[in-house]
mmCIF file of C-alpha atoms in Angstrom:
data_model
loop_
_atom_site.group_PDB
_atom_site.id
_atom_site.type_symbol
_atom_site.label_atom_id
_atom_site.label_comp_id
_atom_site.label_asym_id
_atom_site.label_seq_id
_atom_site.Cartn_x
_atom_site.Cartn_y
_atom_site.Cartn_z
ATOM 1 C CA MET U 25 0.051 -0.125 -0.118
ATOM 2 C CA ASN U 26 1.505 2.953 -0.892
ATOM 3 C CA LYS U 27 1.654 5.879 1.700
ATOM 4 C CA ILE U 28 -0.229 9.480 0.615
ATOM 5 C CA PRO U 29 1.377 13.087 2.125
ATOM 6 C CA PHE U 30 -0.473 14.067 5.627
ATOM 7 C CA ASN U 31 -2.431 17.249 4.463
ATOM 8 C CA LYS U 32 -5.187 17.551 7.054
ATOM 9 C CA PRO U 33 -5.709 21.612 8.932
ATOM 10 C CA ALA U 34 -5.937 22.151 11.720
ATOM 11 C CA LEU U 35 -9.177 23.168 12.365
ATOM 12 C CA THR U 36 -10.589 25.934 15.254
ATOM 13 C CA VAL U 37 -12.770 25.018 17.591
ATOM 14 C CA SER U 38 -15.877 26.580 16.141
ATOM 15 C CA GLN U 39 -14.635 24.618 12.712
ATOM 16 C CA GLN U 40 -14.102 21.270 14.901
ATOM 17 C CA ILE U 41 -17.637 21.538 16.173
ATOM 18 C CA SER U 42 -19.309 22.103 12.393
ATOM 19 C CA GLN U 43 -17.412 19.481 11.260
ATOM 20 C CA LEU U 44 -19.363 17.309 14.181
ATOM 21 C CA GLU U 45 -22.965 18.039 13.281
ATOM 22 C CA ASN U 46 -21.932 17.739 9.989
ATOM 23 C CA ARG U 47 -21.294 14.039 10.344
ATOM 24 C CA GLY U 48 -24.702 13.654 12.349
ATOM 25 C CA LEU U 49 -23.978 14.502 16.484
ATOM 26 C CA ILE U 50 -26.024 16.421 18.425
ATOM 27 C CA ILE U 51 -25.327 19.671 19.486
ATOM 28 C CA ASN U 52 -27.708 21.270 22.178
ATOM 29 C CA ASP U 53 -24.978 22.615 24.605
ATOM 30 C CA LYS U 54 -22.541 24.658 22.583
ATOM 31 C CA ASN U 55 -20.701 25.704 25.483
ATOM 32 C CA LEU U 56 -20.082 22.213 26.900
ATOM 33 C CA ALA U 57 -18.891 21.645 23.568
ATOM 34 C CA GLU U 58 -15.804 24.098 22.873
ATOM 35 C CA ASN U 59 -15.071 23.737 27.382
ATOM 36 C CA ALA U 60 -15.105 20.377 26.239
ATOM 37 C CA LEU U 61 -12.843 20.513 22.715
ATOM 38 C CA ARG U 62 -10.452 23.653 24.460
ATOM 39 C CA ASN U 63 -9.947 21.214 27.472
ATOM 40 C CA LEU U 64 -9.756 17.114 26.606
ATOM 41 C CA ASN U 65 -8.593 17.699 22.935
ATOM 42 C CA TYR U 66 -10.660 17.390 19.823
ATOM 43 C CA TYR U 67 -8.371 13.558 18.822
ATOM 44 C CA ARG U 68 -8.906 12.138 22.339
ATOM 45 C CA LEU U 69 -12.647 12.803 22.563
ATOM 46 C CA SER U 70 -12.599 10.918 19.136
ATOM 47 C CA GLY U 71 -11.358 7.458 21.060
ATOM 48 C CA TYR U 72 -14.919 8.014 22.645
ATOM 49 C CA TRP U 73 -17.005 9.053 20.041
ATOM 50 C CA MET U 74 -16.220 5.762 17.463
ATOM 51 C CA TYR U 75 -18.626 3.434 19.755
ATOM 52 C CA PHE U 76 -21.127 5.647 18.734
ATOM 53 C CA GLU U 77 -20.347 6.477 14.521
ATOM 54 C CA ASP U 78 -22.394 4.100 11.653
ATOM 55 C CA SER U 79 -20.376 0.864 11.272
ATOM 56 C CA ARG U 80 -21.491 1.682 7.747
ATOM 57 C CA ASP U 81 -19.963 5.223 7.418
ATOM 58 C CA PRO U 82 -17.273 5.350 10.259
ATOM 59 C CA HIS U 83 -17.265 9.307 9.769
ATOM 60 C CA HIS U 84 -20.751 10.005 10.482
ATOM 61 C CA PHE U 85 -23.104 9.954 13.729
ATOM 62 C CA LYS U 86 -26.641 6.836 14.338
ATOM 63 C CA SER U 87 -29.705 8.233 13.970
ATOM 64 C CA GLY U 88 -29.590 10.499 17.917
ATOM 65 C CA ILE U 89 -26.457 10.705 18.999
ATOM 66 C CA LYS U 90 -25.857 13.522 21.441
ATOM 67 C CA PHE U 91 -22.653 15.489 22.148
ATOM 68 C CA GLU U 92 -23.599 14.658 25.702
ATOM 69 C CA ASP U 93 -23.186 11.097 25.946
ATOM 70 C CA ILE U 94 -19.799 11.177 24.090
ATOM 71 C CA ILE U 95 -19.279 13.273 27.304
ATOM 72 C CA GLU U 96 -20.961 10.735 29.759
ATOM 73 C CA LEU U 97 -18.219 7.536 28.429
ATOM 74 C CA TYR U 98 -15.613 8.990 28.307
ATOM 75 C CA ASN U 99 -16.126 10.622 32.223
ATOM 76 C CA PHE U 100 -17.051 7.123 32.760
ATOM 77 C CA ASP U 101 -14.131 5.621 32.180
ATOM 78 C CA LYS U 102 -12.219 8.715 33.650
ATOM 79 C CA ASP U 103 -13.515 8.179 37.301
ATOM 80 C CA LEU U 104 -13.090 4.197 36.515
ATOM 81 C CA ARG U 105 -8.995 4.922 36.077
ATOM 82 C CA SER U 106 -8.390 6.710 39.341
ATOM 83 C CA TYR U 107 -10.899 4.352 41.054
ATOM 84 C CA ILE U 108 -7.519 1.690 39.459
ATOM 85 C CA PHE U 109 -4.844 3.623 39.567
ATOM 86 C CA GLU U 110 -5.749 3.815 43.430
ATOM 87 C CA GLY U 111 -6.853 -0.139 43.612
ATOM 88 C CA ILE U 112 -2.985 -0.413 41.988
ATOM 89 C CA SER U 113 -1.428 2.251 44.170
ATOM 90 C CA ARG U 114 -2.514 0.771 47.386
ATOM 91 C CA PHE U 115 -1.703 -2.695 46.074
ATOM 92 C CA GLU U 116 2.348 -1.624 44.972
ATOM 93 C CA VAL U 117 3.377 -0.561 48.650
ATOM 94 C CA SER U 118 1.949 -3.526 50.221
ATOM 95 C CA LEU U 119 3.688 -5.555 47.304
ATOM 96 C CA ARG U 120 6.815 -3.388 48.068
ATOM 97 C CA THR U 121 6.210 -3.744 51.758
ATOM 98 C CA GLN U 122 6.572 -7.707 51.718
ATOM 99 C CA PHE U 123 9.521 -7.593 49.338
ATOM 100 C CA ALA U 124 11.321 -5.654 51.333
ATOM 101 C CA HIS U 125 10.308 -7.262 54.648
ATOM 102 C CA GLN U 126 11.139 -11.093 53.092
ATOM 103 C CA VAL U 127 14.161 -10.414 51.100
ATOM 104 C CA GLY U 128 15.947 -8.777 53.872
ATOM 105 C CA ILE U 129 14.213 -11.055 57.013
ATOM 106 C CA LYS U 130 15.529 -14.133 55.428
ATOM 107 C CA TYR U 131 18.732 -13.073 53.195
ATOM 108 C CA GLY U 132 20.408 -10.314 54.493
ATOM 109 C CA SER U 133 19.526 -6.656 54.096
ATOM 110 C CA HIS U 134 22.036 -6.157 51.334
ATOM 111 C CA SER U 135 21.632 -9.220 49.266
ATOM 112 C CA TYR U 136 19.925 -7.441 46.174
ATOM 113 C CA LEU U 137 23.067 -6.143 45.526
ATOM 114 C CA LYS U 138 24.390 -10.023 45.052
ATOM 115 C CA PRO U 139 23.726 -12.033 41.512
ATOM 116 C CA GLU U 140 23.339 -15.339 42.907
ATOM 117 C CA TYR U 141 19.609 -14.756 44.677
ATOM 118 C CA SER U 142 18.327 -13.890 41.107
ATOM 119 C CA LYS U 143 17.625 -16.340 38.849
ATOM 120 C CA ASP U 144 18.620 -14.870 35.764
ATOM 121 C CA PHE U 145 22.810 -13.460 35.732
ATOM 122 C CA SER U 146 21.776 -10.709 32.806
ATOM 123 C CA ASP U 147 18.439 -9.950 34.206
ATOM 124 C CA TRP U 148 19.960 -9.165 37.933
ATOM 125 C CA LEU U 149 22.832 -6.368 36.340
ATOM 126 C CA GLU U 150 19.396 -4.894 34.107
ATOM 127 C CA ASN U 151 17.867 -4.314 37.506
ATOM 128 C CA MET U 152 20.967 -3.351 38.850
ATOM 129 C CA LYS U 153 20.872 -0.689 36.179
ATOM 130 C CA LYS U 154 17.851 0.595 37.084
ATOM 131 C CA VAL U 155 18.742 0.672 40.868
ATOM 132 C CA GLN U 156 22.092 2.976 39.800
ATOM 133 C CA ASN U 157 19.363 4.953 38.075
ATOM 134 C CA GLU U 158 16.785 5.325 40.641
ATOM 135 C CA THR U 159 19.331 6.077 42.972
ATOM 136 C CA SER U 160 21.318 8.600 41.693
ATOM 137 C CA ARG U 161 18.115 10.462 40.329
ATOM 138 C CA SER U 162 16.170 10.482 43.972
ATOM 139 C CA LYS U 163 15.808 13.632 45.240
ATOM 140 C CA GLU U 164 14.050 11.568 48.168
ATOM 141 C CA LEU U 165 16.098 12.843 51.625
ATOM 142 C CA PHE U 166 16.087 9.395 52.765
ATOM 143 C CA ILE U 167 18.514 8.718 49.990
ATOM 144 C CA LYS U 168 20.113 11.225 51.156
ATOM 145 C CA HIS U 169 20.847 10.908 54.874
ATOM 146 C CA TYR U 170 21.634 7.749 54.340
ATOM 147 C CA LYS U 171 24.619 8.918 51.689
ATOM 148 C CA ASN U 172 25.426 11.525 53.851
ATOM 149 C CA LYS U 173 25.978 8.620 56.989
ATOM 150 C CA TYR U 174 26.914 5.251 55.819
ATOM 151 C CA GLU U 175 29.861 3.597 53.591
ATOM 152 C CA GLU U 176 27.579 0.813 51.373
ATOM 153 C CA SER U 177 27.089 2.672 48.000
ATOM 154 C CA PHE U 178 23.699 1.812 48.110
ATOM 155 C CA PRO U 179 21.383 1.137 51.387
ATOM 156 C CA PRO U 180 19.307 -1.524 52.000
ATOM 157 C CA ILE U 181 16.412 -3.526 50.565
ATOM 158 C CA TRP U 182 13.953 -2.117 52.911
ATOM 159 C CA VAL U 183 15.492 1.623 51.701
ATOM 160 C CA ILE U 184 15.925 0.886 48.562
ATOM 161 C CA CYS U 185 12.093 -0.650 48.116
ATOM 162 C CA GLU U 186 11.090 2.644 48.386
ATOM 163 C CA ILE U 187 12.279 4.566 45.859
ATOM 164 C CA PHE U 188 11.541 1.128 43.272
ATOM 165 C CA SER U 189 9.146 1.971 40.558
ATOM 166 C CA PHE U 190 6.268 -0.253 39.987
ATOM 167 C CA GLY U 191 7.971 -2.090 36.934
ATOM 168 C CA THR U 192 11.205 -2.291 38.588
ATOM 169 C CA LEU U 193 9.307 -3.495 41.643
ATOM 170 C CA SER U 194 8.041 -6.644 39.364
ATOM 171 C CA CYS U 195 11.419 -6.986 37.135
ATOM 172 C CA TRP U 196 12.913 -7.980 40.823
ATOM 173 C CA TYR U 197 9.885 -10.495 41.791
ATOM 174 C CA LYS U 198 10.004 -11.734 38.990
ATOM 175 C CA ASN U 199 13.959 -12.754 38.666
ATOM 176 C CA LEU U 200 14.117 -13.918 42.578
ATOM 177 C CA LYS U 201 15.416 -17.398 43.112
ATOM 178 C CA GLU U 202 13.320 -19.336 45.628
ATOM 179 C CA ILE U 203 16.053 -19.820 47.834
ATOM 180 C CA PRO U 204 15.896 -21.464 51.210
ATOM 181 C CA SER U 205 16.144 -18.982 54.112
ATOM 182 C CA GLU U 206 19.059 -18.626 55.708
ATOM 183 C CA ASN U 207 17.658 -16.878 59.110
ATOM 184 C CA HIS U 208 16.830 -20.366 60.932
ATOM 185 C CA ASN U 209 13.430 -17.935 63.352
ATOM 186 C CA CYS U 210 11.983 -17.400 59.658
ATOM 187 C CA PRO U 211 12.757 -20.171 57.636
ATOM 188 C CA GLY U 212 10.344 -20.115 53.550
ATOM 189 C CA ASN U 213 12.325 -19.080 50.905
ATOM 190 C CA ALA U 214 10.950 -14.585 50.076
ATOM 191 C CA LYS U 215 9.664 -15.539 46.325
ATOM 192 C CA ASP U 216 6.902 -17.916 47.983
ATOM 193 C CA ASP U 217 5.980 -16.153 51.319
ATOM 194 C CA ILE U 218 6.014 -13.086 49.402
ATOM 195 C CA ALA U 219 3.096 -14.638 47.554
ATOM 196 C CA SER U 220 1.868 -16.757 50.531
ATOM 197 C CA PHE U 221 0.673 -13.292 52.084
ATOM 198 C CA TYR U 222 -1.837 -13.052 48.877
ATOM 199 C CA LYS U 223 -2.936 -16.392 49.614
ATOM 200 C CA ILE U 224 -1.488 -17.815 45.863
ATOM 201 C CA PRO U 225 1.101 -19.342 43.890
ATOM 202 C CA SER U 226 4.348 -17.356 42.601
ATOM 203 C CA LEU U 227 3.612 -17.478 39.625
ATOM 204 C CA ILE U 228 0.391 -16.217 39.393
ATOM 205 C CA LEU U 229 2.103 -13.392 41.882
ATOM 206 C CA GLU U 230 4.562 -12.777 39.447
ATOM 207 C CA SER U 231 1.818 -12.741 36.136
ATOM 208 C CA TRP U 232 0.012 -10.787 38.081
ATOM 209 C CA ILE U 233 2.110 -7.631 39.052
ATOM 210 C CA HIS U 234 3.122 -7.922 35.395
ATOM 211 C CA SER U 235 -0.254 -7.149 33.808
ATOM 212 C CA LEU U 236 -0.859 -4.237 36.287
ATOM 213 C CA THR U 237 2.107 -3.002 35.281
ATOM 214 C CA VAL U 238 1.023 -2.204 31.985
ATOM 215 C CA LEU U 239 -2.539 -0.966 32.746
ATOM 216 C CA ARG U 240 -1.287 1.524 35.665
ATOM 217 C CA ASN U 241 1.147 2.707 32.659
ATOM 218 C CA HIS U 242 -2.121 3.187 30.691
ATOM 219 C CA CYS U 243 -3.876 5.032 33.709
ATOM 220 C CA ALA U 244 -0.487 7.379 34.674
ATOM 221 C CA HIS U 245 -0.676 8.353 30.483
ATOM 222 C CA GLN U 246 -4.755 8.617 30.756
ATOM 223 C CA SER U 247 -4.902 6.652 28.161
ATOM 224 C CA ARG U 248 -8.672 5.220 27.454
ATOM 225 C CA LEU U 249 -9.248 2.228 29.208
ATOM 226 C CA ILE U 250 -12.562 1.405 27.849
ATOM 227 C CA LEU U 251 -12.748 -1.816 25.539
ATOM 228 C CA LYS U 252 -8.648 -2.223 26.004
ATOM 229 C CA GLN U 253 -7.216 -4.875 25.212
ATOM 230 C CA ILE U 254 -3.685 -5.480 27.385
ATOM 231 C CA SER U 255 -1.205 -6.934 25.957
ATOM 232 C CA ILE U 256 0.520 -8.925 29.299
ATOM 233 C CA GLN U 257 -2.104 -11.638 29.703
ATOM 234 C CA PRO U 258 -3.041 -12.713 33.419
ATOM 235 C CA ILE U 259 -2.879 -15.969 34.316
ATOM 236 C CA LYS U 260 -6.039 -17.885 35.842
ATOM 237 C CA PRO U 261 -5.829 -19.304 39.088
ATOM 238 C CA LYS U 262 -6.531 -22.748 39.188
ATOM 239 C CA SER U 263 -7.553 -23.071 42.520
ATOM 240 C CA ASN U 264 -11.445 -22.914 43.650
ATOM 241 C CA LYS U 265 -10.148 -21.531 46.939
ATOM 242 C CA ILE U 266 -9.124 -18.563 45.234
ATOM 243 C CA SER U 267 -12.858 -16.468 44.831
ATOM 244 C CA ILE U 268 -12.289 -15.112 41.791
ATOM 245 C CA SER U 269 -11.686 -18.034 39.585
ATOM 246 C CA GLY U 270 -14.329 -19.045 39.344
ATOM 247 C CA ILE U 271 -16.018 -16.062 36.943
ATOM 248 C CA TRP U 272 -12.838 -15.719 35.062
ATOM 249 C CA SER U 273 -13.152 -14.595 31.704
ATOM 250 C CA THR U 274 -12.121 -16.555 28.612
ATOM 251 C CA ARG U 275 -10.781 -13.587 27.300
ATOM 252 C CA SER U 276 -8.010 -13.445 28.897
ATOM 253 C CA ASN U 277 -6.849 -9.917 27.944
ATOM 254 C CA CYS U 278 -10.045 -7.990 28.691
ATOM 255 C CA ILE U 279 -10.110 -4.917 31.483
ATOM 256 C CA TYR U 280 -12.479 -7.110 33.587
ATOM 257 C CA ASN U 281 -9.656 -10.072 34.753
ATOM 258 C CA LEU U 282 -8.114 -7.400 35.825
ATOM 259 C CA ILE U 283 -10.661 -6.133 37.847
ATOM 260 C CA LEU U 284 -11.398 -8.921 38.872
ATOM 261 C CA ILE U 285 -7.168 -9.455 40.230
ATOM 262 C CA LEU U 286 -7.107 -5.800 41.845
ATOM 263 C CA ILE U 287 -10.410 -6.193 43.954
ATOM 264 C CA TYR U 288 -9.000 -9.601 44.900
ATOM 265 C CA LEU U 289 -5.184 -8.131 45.952
ATOM 266 C CA ASN U 290 -6.704 -5.449 47.805
ATOM 267 C CA GLU U 291 -8.870 -7.620 50.235
ATOM 268 C CA GLN U 292 -6.193 -9.238 51.219
ATOM 269 C CA ILE U 293 -4.605 -6.362 52.659
ATOM 270 C CA LEU U 294 -6.069 -5.760 55.967
ATOM 271 C CA LEU U 295 -5.767 -2.302 56.027
ATOM 272 C CA PRO U 296 -9.221 0.535 57.043
ATOM 273 C CA SER U 297 -10.496 1.403 53.444
ATOM 274 C CA THR U 298 -14.043 2.735 51.689
ATOM 275 C CA TRP U 299 -11.706 1.389 48.149
ATOM 276 C CA LYS U 300 -13.698 -2.331 47.780
ATOM 277 C CA SER U 301 -17.330 -0.992 48.496
ATOM 278 C CA ASP U 302 -16.861 2.502 47.193
ATOM 279 C CA PHE U 303 -15.199 0.913 43.624
ATOM 280 C CA ILE U 304 -18.237 -2.214 43.097
ATOM 281 C CA ASP U 305 -20.877 0.668 43.380
ATOM 282 C CA PHE U 306 -19.181 2.462 41.101
ATOM 283 C CA LEU U 307 -19.166 -0.816 38.874
ATOM 284 C CA LYS U 308 -23.364 -1.710 38.867
ATOM 285 C CA THR U 309 -24.221 2.170 39.466
ATOM 286 C CA ASN U 310 -22.546 1.853 35.339
ATOM 287 C CA THR U 311 -23.331 -2.252 34.682
ATOM 288 C CA LYS U 312 -24.143 -1.224 31.717
ATOM 289 C CA ASN U 313 -20.929 -0.069 30.652
ATOM 290 C CA CYS U 314 -19.337 -2.352 32.105
ATOM 291 C CA VAL U 315 -20.973 -4.751 29.872
ATOM 292 C CA GLU U 316 -20.292 -3.053 26.918
ATOM 293 C CA PHE U 317 -16.897 -1.563 27.215
ATOM 294 C CA LEU U 318 -15.597 -3.694 30.257
ATOM 295 C CA ASN U 319 -16.836 -7.909 28.882
ATOM 296 C CA PHE U 320 -17.864 -7.706 31.885
ATOM 297 C CA PRO U 321 -20.932 -11.166 31.309
ATOM 298 C CA ASN U 322 -24.455 -9.928 31.794
ATOM 299 C CA GLU U 323 -25.688 -10.080 34.895
ATOM 300 C CA TRP U 324 -22.491 -10.967 36.619
ATOM 301 C CA GLU U 325 -23.540 -8.208 39.788
ATOM 302 C CA LYS U 326 -26.044 -11.016 40.684
ATOM 303 C CA ASP U 327 -22.620 -13.472 41.393
ATOM 304 C CA SER U 328 -21.994 -13.071 45.267
ATOM 305 C CA PHE U 329 -18.210 -12.210 44.733
ATOM 306 C CA TRP U 330 -19.534 -8.196 44.013
ATOM 307 C CA LYS U 331 -22.297 -8.654 47.560
#
């Protein structure tokens, strides 16, 4: 296929509104449309109004579609992103804590500096490069305090963990070797015991963390989530003891499964929070959107998991 030069001109907001009306969109409130287009970007909103376009003519809207319908869908996606981001943040802090505690108490304060605790040496090198970069550019007072007070170039695991990004933490957990504890008062291995805290096998946790890092990046960059296909597919839990295994979707790359994962993981964090109940109330208030845009099954809200 031969490429063609791009020759579309930039449009003023008034021209954008006229173009949408010419394509059949009903715009009753011109002020709303103008403010939305000035602050949300025509191209960004097009990712939402494409679901209201006529399949026979992708540049024309279905009959009766109003600008408010597009804004309503945009706001649903925005609020969904906020709930998901908060849930991931709660889990990220918990995981960082578990990683620092289990690795530190089982293998020692600076064991992460030793490649023998990692499965793959080249991955360990890459992880150490991230540690070096994150340490050197960190402006945190606790990092400056450590550098000024101690001889060692790098802080102990429970300090360095606090400046790990979620992606870095995911890489360290994935590469962690299942080595028996060197602390007789704390048997077992760190990788399995971290997963045990969340009542799942380490292979499942590793997969879920990876998928959630991708989802978190979408949220952090304000990307659209409705009908999003996540490239990293999480592993389905096999055990019926894991509450979400029975309602897992066969479409494993959909947001629905990641929402199940996020709620399940947050249930294991025994800290007072209204996040779960608030999130479920939000989803139930938007049942139709959940089915149509997030691949939730029909009548999903009747399952006991959501009670």
